[in-house]
XYZ file of C-alpha atoms in Angstrom:
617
model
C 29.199 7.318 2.661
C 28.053 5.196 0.171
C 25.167 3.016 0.565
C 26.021 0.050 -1.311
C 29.149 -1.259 -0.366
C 29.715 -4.425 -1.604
C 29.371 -7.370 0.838
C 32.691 -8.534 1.450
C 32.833 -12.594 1.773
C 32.007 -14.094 5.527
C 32.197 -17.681 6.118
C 29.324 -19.095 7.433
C 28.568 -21.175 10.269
C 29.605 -24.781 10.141
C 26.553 -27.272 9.432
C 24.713 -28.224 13.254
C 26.595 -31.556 14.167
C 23.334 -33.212 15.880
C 22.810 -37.251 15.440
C 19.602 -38.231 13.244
C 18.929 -41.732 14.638
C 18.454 -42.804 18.256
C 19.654 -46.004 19.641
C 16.209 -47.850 18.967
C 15.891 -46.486 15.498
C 16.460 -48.320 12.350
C 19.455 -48.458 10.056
C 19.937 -45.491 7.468
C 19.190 -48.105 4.987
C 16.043 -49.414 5.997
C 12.706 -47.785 4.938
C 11.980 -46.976 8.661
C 15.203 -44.527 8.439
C 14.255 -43.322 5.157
C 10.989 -41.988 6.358
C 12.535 -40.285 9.050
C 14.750 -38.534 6.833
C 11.689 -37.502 4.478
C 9.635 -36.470 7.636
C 12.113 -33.572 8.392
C 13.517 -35.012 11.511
C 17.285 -34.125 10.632
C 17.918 -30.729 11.401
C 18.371 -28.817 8.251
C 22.425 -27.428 7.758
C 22.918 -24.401 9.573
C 24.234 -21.064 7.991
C 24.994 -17.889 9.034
C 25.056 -16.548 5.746
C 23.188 -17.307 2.362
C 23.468 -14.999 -0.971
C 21.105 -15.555 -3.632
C 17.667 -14.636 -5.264
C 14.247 -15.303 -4.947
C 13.281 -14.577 -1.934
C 15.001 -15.351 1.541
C 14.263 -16.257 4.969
C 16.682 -15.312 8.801
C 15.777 -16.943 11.597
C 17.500 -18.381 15.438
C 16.651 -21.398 14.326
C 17.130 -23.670 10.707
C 13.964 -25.923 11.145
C 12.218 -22.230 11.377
C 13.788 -20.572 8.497
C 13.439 -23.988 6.230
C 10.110 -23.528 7.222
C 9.524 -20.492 5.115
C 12.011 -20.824 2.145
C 9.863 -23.809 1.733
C 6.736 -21.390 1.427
C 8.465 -19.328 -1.076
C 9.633 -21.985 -3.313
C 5.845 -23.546 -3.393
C 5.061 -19.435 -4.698
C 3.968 -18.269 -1.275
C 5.078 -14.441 -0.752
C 7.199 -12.836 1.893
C 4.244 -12.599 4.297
C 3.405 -16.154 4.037
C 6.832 -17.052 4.791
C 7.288 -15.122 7.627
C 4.380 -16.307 9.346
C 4.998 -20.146 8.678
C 8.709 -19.519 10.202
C 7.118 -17.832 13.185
C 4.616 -20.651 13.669
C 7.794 -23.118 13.148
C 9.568 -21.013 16.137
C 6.717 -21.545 18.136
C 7.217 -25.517 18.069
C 11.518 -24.888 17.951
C 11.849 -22.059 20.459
C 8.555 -22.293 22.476
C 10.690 -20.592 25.029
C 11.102 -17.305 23.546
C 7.917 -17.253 21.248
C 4.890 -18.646 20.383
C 1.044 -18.045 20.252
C 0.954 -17.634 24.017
C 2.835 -14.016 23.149
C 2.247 -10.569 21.274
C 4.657 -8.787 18.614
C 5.158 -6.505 15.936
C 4.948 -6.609 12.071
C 6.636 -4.453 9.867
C 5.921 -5.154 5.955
C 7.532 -3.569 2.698
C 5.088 -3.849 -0.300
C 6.926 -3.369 -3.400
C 3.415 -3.136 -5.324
C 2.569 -0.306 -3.285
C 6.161 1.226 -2.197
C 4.842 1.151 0.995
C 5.778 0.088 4.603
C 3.436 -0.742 6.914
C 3.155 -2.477 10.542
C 0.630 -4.734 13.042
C 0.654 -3.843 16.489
C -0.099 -7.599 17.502
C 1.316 -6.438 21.454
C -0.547 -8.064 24.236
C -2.680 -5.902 26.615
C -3.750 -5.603 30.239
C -7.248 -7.327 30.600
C -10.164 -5.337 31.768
C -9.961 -6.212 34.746
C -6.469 -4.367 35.768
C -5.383 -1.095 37.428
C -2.559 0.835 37.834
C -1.940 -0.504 40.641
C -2.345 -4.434 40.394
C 1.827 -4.826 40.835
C 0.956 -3.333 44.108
C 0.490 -4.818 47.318
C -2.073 -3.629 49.034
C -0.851 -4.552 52.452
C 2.439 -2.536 51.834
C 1.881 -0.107 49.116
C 5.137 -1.417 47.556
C 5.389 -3.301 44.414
C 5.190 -6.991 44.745
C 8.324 -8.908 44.463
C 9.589 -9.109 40.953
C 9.689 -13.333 40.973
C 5.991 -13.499 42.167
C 4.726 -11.118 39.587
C 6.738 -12.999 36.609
C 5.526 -16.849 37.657
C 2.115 -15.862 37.809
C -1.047 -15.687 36.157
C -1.078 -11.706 36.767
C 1.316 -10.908 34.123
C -0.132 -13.133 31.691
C -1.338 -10.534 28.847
C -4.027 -11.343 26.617
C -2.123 -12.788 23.345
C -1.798 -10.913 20.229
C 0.439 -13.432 17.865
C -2.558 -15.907 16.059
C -4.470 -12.534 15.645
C -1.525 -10.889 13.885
C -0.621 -14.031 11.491
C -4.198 -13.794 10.490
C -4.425 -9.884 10.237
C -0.967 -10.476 8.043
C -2.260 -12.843 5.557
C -5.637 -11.110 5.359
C -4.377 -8.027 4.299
C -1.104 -8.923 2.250
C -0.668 -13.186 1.950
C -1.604 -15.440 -0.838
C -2.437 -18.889 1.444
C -4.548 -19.146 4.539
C -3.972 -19.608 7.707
C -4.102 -23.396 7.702
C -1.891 -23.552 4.605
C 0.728 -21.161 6.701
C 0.617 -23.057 9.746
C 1.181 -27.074 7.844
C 4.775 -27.165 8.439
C 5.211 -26.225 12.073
C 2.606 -28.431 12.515
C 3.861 -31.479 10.938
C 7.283 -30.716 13.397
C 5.150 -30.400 16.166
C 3.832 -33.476 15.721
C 6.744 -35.762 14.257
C 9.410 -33.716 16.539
C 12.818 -32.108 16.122
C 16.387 -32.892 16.961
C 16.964 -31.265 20.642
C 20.259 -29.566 20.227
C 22.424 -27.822 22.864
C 20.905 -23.878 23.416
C 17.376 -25.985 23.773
C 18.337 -28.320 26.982
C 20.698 -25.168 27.917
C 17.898 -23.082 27.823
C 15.520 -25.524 29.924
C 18.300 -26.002 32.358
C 18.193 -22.058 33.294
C 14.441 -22.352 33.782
C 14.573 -25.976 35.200
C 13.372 -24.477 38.928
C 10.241 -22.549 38.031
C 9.297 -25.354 35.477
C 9.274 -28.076 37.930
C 6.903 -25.758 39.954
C 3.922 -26.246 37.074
C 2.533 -29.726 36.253
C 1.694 -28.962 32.473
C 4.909 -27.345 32.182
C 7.069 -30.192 33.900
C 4.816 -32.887 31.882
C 5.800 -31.261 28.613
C 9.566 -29.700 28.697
C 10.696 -32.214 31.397
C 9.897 -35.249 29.897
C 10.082 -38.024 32.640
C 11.435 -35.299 34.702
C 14.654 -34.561 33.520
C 16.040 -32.271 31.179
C 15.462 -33.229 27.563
C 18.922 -35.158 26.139
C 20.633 -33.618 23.353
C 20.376 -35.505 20.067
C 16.723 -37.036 21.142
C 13.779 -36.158 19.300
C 10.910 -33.574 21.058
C 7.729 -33.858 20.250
C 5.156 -31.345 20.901
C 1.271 -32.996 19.865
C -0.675 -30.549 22.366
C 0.964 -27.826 20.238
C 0.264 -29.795 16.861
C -3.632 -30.224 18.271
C -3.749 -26.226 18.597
C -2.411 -25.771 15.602
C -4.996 -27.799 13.843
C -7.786 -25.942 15.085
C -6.687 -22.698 14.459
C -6.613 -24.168 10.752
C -9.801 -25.717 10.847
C -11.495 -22.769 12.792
C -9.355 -19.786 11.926
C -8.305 -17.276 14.861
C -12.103 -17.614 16.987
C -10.545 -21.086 18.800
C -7.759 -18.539 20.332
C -10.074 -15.627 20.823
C -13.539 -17.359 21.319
C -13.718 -20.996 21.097
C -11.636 -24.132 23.179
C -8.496 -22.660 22.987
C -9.398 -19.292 24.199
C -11.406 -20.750 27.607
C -8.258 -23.196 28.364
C -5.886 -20.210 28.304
C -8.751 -18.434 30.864
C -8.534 -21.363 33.124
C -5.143 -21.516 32.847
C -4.312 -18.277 33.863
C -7.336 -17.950 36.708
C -5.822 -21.078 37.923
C -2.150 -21.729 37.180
C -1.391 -25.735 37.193
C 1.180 -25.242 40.686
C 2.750 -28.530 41.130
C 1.991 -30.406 44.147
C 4.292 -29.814 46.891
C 5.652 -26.645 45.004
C 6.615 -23.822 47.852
C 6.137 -21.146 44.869
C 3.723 -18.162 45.601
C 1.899 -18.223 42.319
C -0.687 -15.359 41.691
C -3.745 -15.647 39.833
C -4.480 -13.811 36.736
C -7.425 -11.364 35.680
C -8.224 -12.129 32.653
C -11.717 -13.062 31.242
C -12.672 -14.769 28.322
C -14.266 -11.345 26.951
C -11.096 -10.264 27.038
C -10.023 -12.289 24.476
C -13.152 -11.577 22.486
C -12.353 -8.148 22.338
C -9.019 -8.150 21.383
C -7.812 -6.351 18.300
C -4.124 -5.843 16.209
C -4.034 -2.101 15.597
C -2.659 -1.081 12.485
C -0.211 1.745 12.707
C 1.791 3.937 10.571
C 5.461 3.174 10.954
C 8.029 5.532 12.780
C 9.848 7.265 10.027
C 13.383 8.892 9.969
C 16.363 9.530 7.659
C 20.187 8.949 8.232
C 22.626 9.732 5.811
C 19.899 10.211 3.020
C 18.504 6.604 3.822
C 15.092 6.310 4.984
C 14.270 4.371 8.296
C 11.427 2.836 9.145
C 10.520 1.094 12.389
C 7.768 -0.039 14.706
C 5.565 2.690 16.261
C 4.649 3.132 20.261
C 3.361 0.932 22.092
C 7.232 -0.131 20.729
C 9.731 2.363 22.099
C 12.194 0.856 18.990
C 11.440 2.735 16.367
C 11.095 6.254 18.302
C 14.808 4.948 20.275
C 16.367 3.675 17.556
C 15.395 6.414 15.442
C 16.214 9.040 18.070
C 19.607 7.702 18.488
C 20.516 7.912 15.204
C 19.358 11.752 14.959
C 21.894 12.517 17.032
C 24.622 10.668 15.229
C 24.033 12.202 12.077
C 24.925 15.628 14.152
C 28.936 13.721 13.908
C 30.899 12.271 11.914
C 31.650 8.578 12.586
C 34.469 7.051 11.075
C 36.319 3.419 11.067
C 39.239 5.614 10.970
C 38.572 6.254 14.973
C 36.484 3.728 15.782
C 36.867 4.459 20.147
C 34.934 7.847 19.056
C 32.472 6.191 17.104
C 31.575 4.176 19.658
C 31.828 6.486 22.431
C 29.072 8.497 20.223
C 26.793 5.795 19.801
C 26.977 4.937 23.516
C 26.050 8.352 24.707
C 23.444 8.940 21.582
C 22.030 5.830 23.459
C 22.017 6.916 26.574
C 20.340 10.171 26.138
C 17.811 8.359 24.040
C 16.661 6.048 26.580
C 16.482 8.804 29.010
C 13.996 10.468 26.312
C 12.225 6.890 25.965
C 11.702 6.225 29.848
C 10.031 9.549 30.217
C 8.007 9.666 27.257
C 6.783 6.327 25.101
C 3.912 4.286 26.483
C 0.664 3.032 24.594
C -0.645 6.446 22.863
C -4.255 5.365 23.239
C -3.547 5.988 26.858
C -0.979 8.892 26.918
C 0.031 11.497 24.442
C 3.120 10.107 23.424
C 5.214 13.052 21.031
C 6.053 10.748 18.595
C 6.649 13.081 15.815
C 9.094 15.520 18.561
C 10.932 12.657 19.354
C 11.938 12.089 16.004
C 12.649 15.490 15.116
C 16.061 16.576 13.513
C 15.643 20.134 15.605
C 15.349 18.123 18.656
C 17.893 15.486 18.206
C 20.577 18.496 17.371
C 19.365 19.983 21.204
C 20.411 16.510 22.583
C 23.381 16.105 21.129
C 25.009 19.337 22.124
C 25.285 16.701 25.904
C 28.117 15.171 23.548
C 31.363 15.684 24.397
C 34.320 13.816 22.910
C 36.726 13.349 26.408
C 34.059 13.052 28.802
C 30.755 10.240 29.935
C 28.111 11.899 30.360
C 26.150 10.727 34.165
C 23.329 8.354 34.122
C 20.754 8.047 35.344
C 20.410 11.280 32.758
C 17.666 13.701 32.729
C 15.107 13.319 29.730
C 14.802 16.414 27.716
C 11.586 17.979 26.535
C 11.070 16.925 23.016
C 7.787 19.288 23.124
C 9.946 22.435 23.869
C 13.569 21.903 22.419
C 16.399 24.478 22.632
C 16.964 24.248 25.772
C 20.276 23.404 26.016
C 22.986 21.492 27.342
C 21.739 20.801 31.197
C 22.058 16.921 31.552
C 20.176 16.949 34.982
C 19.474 13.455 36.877
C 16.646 11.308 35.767
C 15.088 7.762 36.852
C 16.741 4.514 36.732
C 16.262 2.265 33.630
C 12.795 -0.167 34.334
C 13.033 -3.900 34.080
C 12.248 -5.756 30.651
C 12.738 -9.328 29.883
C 16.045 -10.295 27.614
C 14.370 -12.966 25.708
C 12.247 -12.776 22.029
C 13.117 -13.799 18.978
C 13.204 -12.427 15.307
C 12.819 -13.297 12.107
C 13.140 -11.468 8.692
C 11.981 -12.538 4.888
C 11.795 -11.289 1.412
C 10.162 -12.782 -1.776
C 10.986 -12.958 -5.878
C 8.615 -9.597 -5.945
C 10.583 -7.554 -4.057
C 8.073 -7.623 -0.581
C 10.199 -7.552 2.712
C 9.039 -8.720 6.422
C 10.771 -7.694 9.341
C 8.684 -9.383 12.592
C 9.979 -9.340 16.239
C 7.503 -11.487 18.611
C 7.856 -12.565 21.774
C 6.671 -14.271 25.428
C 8.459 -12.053 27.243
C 11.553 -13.366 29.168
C 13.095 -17.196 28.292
C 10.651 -19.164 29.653
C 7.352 -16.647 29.523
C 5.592 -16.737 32.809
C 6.482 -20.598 32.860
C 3.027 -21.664 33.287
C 2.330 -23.801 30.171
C -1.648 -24.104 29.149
C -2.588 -27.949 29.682
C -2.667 -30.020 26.765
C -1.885 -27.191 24.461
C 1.814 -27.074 23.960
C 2.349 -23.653 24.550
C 3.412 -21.287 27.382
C 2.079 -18.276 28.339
C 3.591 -14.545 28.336
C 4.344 -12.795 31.394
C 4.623 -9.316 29.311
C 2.719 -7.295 31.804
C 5.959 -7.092 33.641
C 7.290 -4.826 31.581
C 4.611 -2.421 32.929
C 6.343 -0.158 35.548
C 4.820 -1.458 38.519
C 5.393 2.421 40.051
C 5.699 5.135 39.007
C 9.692 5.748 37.691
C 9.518 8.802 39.259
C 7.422 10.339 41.685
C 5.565 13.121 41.047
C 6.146 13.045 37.365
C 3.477 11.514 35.134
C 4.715 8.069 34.103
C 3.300 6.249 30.754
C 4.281 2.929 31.411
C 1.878 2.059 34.305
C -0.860 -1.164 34.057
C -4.161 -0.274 32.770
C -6.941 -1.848 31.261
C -6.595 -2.661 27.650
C -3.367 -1.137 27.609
C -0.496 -2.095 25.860
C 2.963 -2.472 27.713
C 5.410 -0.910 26.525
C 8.524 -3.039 24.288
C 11.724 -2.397 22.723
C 11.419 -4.483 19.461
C 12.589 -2.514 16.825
C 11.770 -4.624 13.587
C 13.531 -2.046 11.386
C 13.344 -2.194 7.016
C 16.150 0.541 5.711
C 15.444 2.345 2.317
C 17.225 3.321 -0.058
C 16.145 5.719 -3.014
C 12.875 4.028 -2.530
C 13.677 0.692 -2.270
C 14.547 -1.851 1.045
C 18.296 -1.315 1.493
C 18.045 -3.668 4.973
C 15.799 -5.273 7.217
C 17.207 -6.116 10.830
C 16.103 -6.386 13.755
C 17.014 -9.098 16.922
C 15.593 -10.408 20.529
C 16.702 -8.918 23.864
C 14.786 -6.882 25.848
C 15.810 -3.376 26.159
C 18.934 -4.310 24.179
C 16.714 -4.797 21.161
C 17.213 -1.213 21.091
C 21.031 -0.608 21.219
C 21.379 -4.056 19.315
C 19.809 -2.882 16.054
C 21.365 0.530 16.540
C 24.889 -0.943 16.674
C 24.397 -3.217 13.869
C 23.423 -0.035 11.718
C 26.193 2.146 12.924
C 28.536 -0.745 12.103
C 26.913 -1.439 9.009
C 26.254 2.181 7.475
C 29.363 3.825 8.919
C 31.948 2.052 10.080
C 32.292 0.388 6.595
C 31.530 -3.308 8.039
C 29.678 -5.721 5.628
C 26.471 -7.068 6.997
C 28.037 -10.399 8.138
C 30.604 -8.284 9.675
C 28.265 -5.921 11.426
C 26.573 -8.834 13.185
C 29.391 -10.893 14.064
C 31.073 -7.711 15.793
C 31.281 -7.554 19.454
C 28.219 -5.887 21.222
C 28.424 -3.245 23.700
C 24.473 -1.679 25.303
C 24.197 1.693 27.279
C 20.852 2.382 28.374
C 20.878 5.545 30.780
C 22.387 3.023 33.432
C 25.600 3.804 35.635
C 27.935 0.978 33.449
C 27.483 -0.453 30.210
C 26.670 -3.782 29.460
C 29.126 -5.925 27.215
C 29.938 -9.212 25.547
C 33.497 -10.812 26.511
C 34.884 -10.398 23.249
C 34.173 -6.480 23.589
C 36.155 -6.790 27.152
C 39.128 -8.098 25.592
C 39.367 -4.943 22.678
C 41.278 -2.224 22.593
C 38.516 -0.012 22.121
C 37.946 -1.145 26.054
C 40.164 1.007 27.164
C 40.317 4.078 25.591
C 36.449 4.122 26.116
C 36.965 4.003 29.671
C 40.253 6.620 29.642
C 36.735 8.697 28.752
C 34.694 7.616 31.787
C 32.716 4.647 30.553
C 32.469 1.965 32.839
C 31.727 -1.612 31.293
C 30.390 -4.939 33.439
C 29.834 -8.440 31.554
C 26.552 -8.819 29.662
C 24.372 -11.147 32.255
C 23.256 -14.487 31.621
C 20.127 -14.280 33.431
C 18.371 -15.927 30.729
C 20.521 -17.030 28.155
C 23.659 -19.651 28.251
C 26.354 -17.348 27.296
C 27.391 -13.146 28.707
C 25.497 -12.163 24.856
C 23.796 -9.720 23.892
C 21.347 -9.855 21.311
C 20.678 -12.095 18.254
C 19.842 -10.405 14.860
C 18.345 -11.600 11.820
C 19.106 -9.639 9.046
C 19.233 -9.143 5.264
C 20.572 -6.933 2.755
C 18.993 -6.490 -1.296
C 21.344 -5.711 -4.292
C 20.070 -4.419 -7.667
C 18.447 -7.145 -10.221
C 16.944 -8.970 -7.064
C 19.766 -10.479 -5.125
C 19.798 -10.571 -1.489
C 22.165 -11.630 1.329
C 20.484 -13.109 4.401
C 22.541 -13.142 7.584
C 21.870 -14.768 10.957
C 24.079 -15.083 14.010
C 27.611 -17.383 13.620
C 27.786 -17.522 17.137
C 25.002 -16.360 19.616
C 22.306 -18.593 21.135
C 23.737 -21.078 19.207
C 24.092 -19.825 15.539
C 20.940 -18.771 13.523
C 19.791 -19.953 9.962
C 20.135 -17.852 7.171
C 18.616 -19.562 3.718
C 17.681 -18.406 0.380
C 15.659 -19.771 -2.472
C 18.487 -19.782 -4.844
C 21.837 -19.857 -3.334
C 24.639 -18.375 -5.120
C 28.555 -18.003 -4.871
C-alpha cells in the first residue's frame, strides 16, 4: 500500500454553541464584556479537523489545544506545547487528568531523528505489598468500590515530574512560562459545557462522599449548570508554586505534605456511609520519586516504522504485537468483514500474550524484545482462521520459546483497568512531534480531591491485579513497592522513510490498546483518510468471551457477517463516560514541505479540538 494517500476532505465539527455572558454580566458592548472576551472566557471554536503548517496541537478539549498553538505561535517548540495543553487539561478535564496522575511521553526530535519517551507512571509507595488489595480477614481481594474511593490506590504522582523532565531535556521555556495559560483559566474560569456536568453527574455519588471534592465540583451542592463559568483558584494557587518553586513543592515542599495528608486521611464527608481506606504513602515517597527514561518499543508494518511506549505500558508491546500478526495477511477494503475479523483475533491473542507477560521490568523480566518479534508473531497467527472465533479466555503463548504451534489452550480472564485518560498530540515549524497519554485513572480518579489544591487524586494502583490472574503461574502485575502498575496507553509516532508519518494515540483503559490499533488498520490499510479512520465506528476484543462495540458498529453490516463467524458483540458500557463509546483519539498526520493535518474526535466525549498555527484550505 502506499503510505501517503492523500487526505481526502472531512468536515469538521460545528463551532461549540455555549453562551459567553451570564445573566448578571454586562452587555457585549460595555468594557466589562470586552474584558471577558480578552480574558479567554469564550470557549475557543471547536474543530475536528485543522490542515496547515507550523506546528499543530489535538486535544478533548479547545481551551486545551488553544492552549498550546498559542505556545507555538509565541516560538515555543512541540514540547512546550504539549505540556502547556496538558497543564490546560488539568484545569478543563480535571476528571480524567491532571497533576494528581502519572503518564507517558513519547517525543520525535527532528534534530536528532530520534524518538524517545518519559515513563512519568505513578508507583506503589514503600510502604505496599503484594498483598495490600487483600483482606486479611478473608484472604480475598477487597471489594473493587472500596479499593477505588480510597486513599490505598492513590499512587505517588508522576505528571509535574514529567513536564519538568520534558522541558529539561528538549523545551525552550520553563516550567512557569509552560504552565501561564492554564493558570490564568484556572483562575478566571471556563465555559462549563455539556460532557463536563455529564461527566460530574456519573460521579455525583462518590463526590458528595468527600468535603474538598463536593466544595469544589459541586458548587453549592449541585451539579455545575451548563453555560456558567468554573473557576478553579486552589488549582491556579498550585500552579503558581510549581512556577515559583519548580517541581520540589509537588515532591518536597507544601504541595507534596497536603497530598500526604490527604491521602493518610481522605476528607469523608460527614454523615457519608462510604468505607474509605487510608493510603500508605509517605512524604519520602514523594522525595524519591523519579521519571525513567526508556527506549521506545520499536516495530515495522508494511515498511513503516512504529514506535510506542515501553513496559510499564503494555501499548506499545500490544499494539505492536497485534500488528505483527496482521502483516502475516492481507487486509483489504475490498473485504472489509475479514479485515476486521483479523484485527479482532490479532487482538485477542495479543492481550492473551500481554496479561501473561508485561508488568514493570524493574520488577519482572518482561521479554520485550520476543514479544515484538516477527518469528513469534508468525507462531501466533497460525490461531487465525478465516470462518471460525477463536475461544477466549485464550491461552498466552511463549514468546521465549516460539514454534510451538497452533494449540489455543484456555487462559485467565482479562483484569480490570479504568476507561478514563486523556490524550493529546503536537508538532512544531521544526519538524519535532509529541505524542503524550496521561491520566488519573478512571473519570473521576479516586474522587478524593486534595483540600485547597484543585486537583484530584489517582486511584491507578487499581490497575494492579489484586491476585494473582492465575494461580500457580507467576503473575507481573501484582502491588509492590516502588512498582509501577501496569497501563495500556499507547502514545504511538509512525515513521516513514525516517520521518513522522503519524502520531495517535487516545484515552480508555484497556481499549487504548485496540483503539489505536483500529485507527491504524483503518488508516494504513483499509484506505480511510485520517479523519475517516477516527470517525469510523469502534469495535475492542480483548481475550474476553464478547466484544465490546459502539452503536453505530451494531447497526453495520459488517455486524453480521462477523458473527456468521462466531463473534459475539455487547454495547460498549458507559460506566464512566455519557455515551456506549469507545475511545477518543487525538491524532495528526505530516505531508512533505511541512504541512500537517491535525484530527480530533467529531463526535465522542463531546468533540475534540484540532488547531494549527496556520490553517489552510
Amino acid at each position: 500500500m502506499t503510505a501517503r494517500r492523500a487526505l481526502v476532505a472531512a468536515a469538521s465539527a460545528t463551532a461549540l454553541a455555549l453562551p459567553l455572558l451570564l445573566p448578571h454580566m454586562a452587555t457585549a458592548s460595555s468594557p466589562a464584556a470586552a474584558r471577558e472576551a480578552s480574558s479567554g472566557l469564550e470557549p475557543p471554536a471547536k474543530e475536528a479537523v485543522a490542515t496547515g503548517s507550523g506546528g499543530a496541537v489535538s486535544s478533548v478539549n479547545p481551551y486545551a489545544s488553544q492552549a498550546g498553538v498559542e505556545v507555538l505561535r509565541h516560538g515555543g517548540n512541540a514540547v512546550d506545547a504539549a505540556v502547556a495543553t496538558a497543564a490546560a487539561l488539568g484545569v478543563v478535564e480535571p476528571y480524567s487528568a491532571g497533576i494528581g496522575g502519572g503518564g507517558y511521553f513519547v517525543y520525535y526530535n527532528a534534530r536528532t531523528k530520534t524518538v524517545r519517551t518519559i515513563d512519568g507512571r505513578e508507583t506503589g509507595p514503600a510502604r505496599m505489598r503484594s498483598d495490600s488489595f487483600v483482606d486479611p480477614s478473608t484472604g480475598k481481594a477487597i471489594p473493587f468500590d472500596e479499593a477505588v474511593n480510597s486513599g490505598l490506590s492513590v499512587g505517588v504522582p508522576g505528571t509535574p515530574a514529567t513536564w519538568q523532565q520534558a522541558l529539561d531535556e528538549w523545551g525552550t521555556v520553563s516550567l512557569g512560562q509552560a504552565l501561564r495559560r492554564a493558570t490564568r483559566l484556572a483562575d478566571e474560569g471556563f465555559v462549563v459545557n455539556d460532557e463536563f456536568r455529564a461527566q460530574t453527574k456519573l460521579n455525583e455519588a462518590r463526590f458528595r462522599d468527600f468535603s474538598s471534592t463536593s466544595e469544589l465540583f459541586l458548587p453549592n451542592g449541585e451539579l455545575p449548570v451548563v453555560g456558567t463559568r468554573f473557576r478553579n483558584p486552589g488549582l491556579a494557587r498550585t500552579y503558581r508554586e510549581l512556577a515559583h518553586e519548580g517541581v520540589a513543592a509537588m515532591y518536597r515542599g507544601d504541595v507534596g505534605r497536603d497530598i500526604v495528608r490527604t491521602v493518610q486521611n481522605p476528607p469523608v464527608a460527614e454523615g457519608s456511609t462510604r468505607k474509605v481506606r487510608p493510603g500508605l504513602m509517605e512524604r519520602s515517597d514523594l522525595a524519591g520519586y523519579e521519571v525513567l527514561r526508556r527506549s521506545p518499543t520499536h516495530t515495522t508494518y508494511h515498511g513503516l516504522d512504529v514506535y510506542s511506549m515501553a513496559p510499564s505500558s503494555s501499548g506499545g508491546t500490544t499494539v505492536g504485537e497485534a500488528l505483527n500478526i496482521l502483516e502475516n495477511f492481507h487486509l483489504s477494503s475490498a473485504d472489509k468483514s475479514q479485515a476486521l475479523h483479523h484485527y479482532l483475533e490479532a487482538s485477542r491473542i495479543a492481550f492473551a500474550d500481554r496479561n501473561r507477560w508485561v508488568g514493570d521490568p524493574a520488577f519482572s523480566d518482561v521479554p520485550t524484545e520476543e514479544l515484538l518479534s516477527k518469528e513469534f508473531a508468525k507462531d501466533r497467527a497460525c490461531l487465525i482462521q478465516p470462518d471460525s472465533t477463536l475461544t477466549s479466555p485464550l491461552a498466552p503463548g511463549d514468546p521465549l520459546s516460539p514454534g510451538q504451534g497452533c494449540t489455543q489452550g484456555t487462559g485467565s480472564q482479562e483484569p480490570y483497568e479504568g476507561p478514563s485518560t486523556t490524550h493529546l498530540v503536537a508538532s512544531d515549524r521544526w519538524g519535532n512531534v509529541v505524542s503524550y497519554t496521561l491520566t488519573i485513572e478512571q473519570t473521576g480518579g479516586s474522587a478524593i480531591t486534595v483540600p485547597g489544591r484543585g486537583f484530584l487524586l489517582n486511584n491507578e494502583l487499581t490497575d494492579f491485579n489484586f491476585t494473582p490472574l492465575t494461580a500457580g503461574v507467576p503473575d507481573p502485575n501484582l502491588p509492590g513497592p516502588g512498582k509501577r502498575p501496569r497501563s495500556s496507553m499507547s502514545p504511538t509516532i509512525v515513521m516513514h522513510d525516517g520521518k513522522p508519518l503519524i502520531a495517535v494515540g487516545s484515552p480508555g483503559g484497556a481499549t487504548i490498546i485496540t483503539t489505536v490499533l483500529q485507527t491504524l488498520v483503518n488508516r494504513l490499510d483499509l484506505g480511510m483518510s485520517l479523519p475517516e479512520a477516527v470517525a469510523a465506528p469502534r469495535i475492542s476484543q480483548r481475550n474476553r468471551t464478547t466484544t465490546d462495540a459502539e452503536p453505530a458498529f451494531l447497526d453495520s453490516p459488517q455486524r453480521t457477517a462477523l458473527e456468521a463467524l462466531g463473534q459475539r458483540f455487547v454495547l460498549a458500557p458507559q460506566t464512566f463516560t455519557p455515551s456506549p463509546e469507545i475511545g477518543a483519539v487525538a491524532a495528526l498526520e505530516f505531508e512533505p514541505g511541512g504541512k500537517v493535518t491535525a484530527v480530533a474526535e467529531p463526535e465522542r466525549r463531546g468533540g475534540g479540538s484540532a488547531m494549527v498555527v496556520h490553517e489552510t484550505p
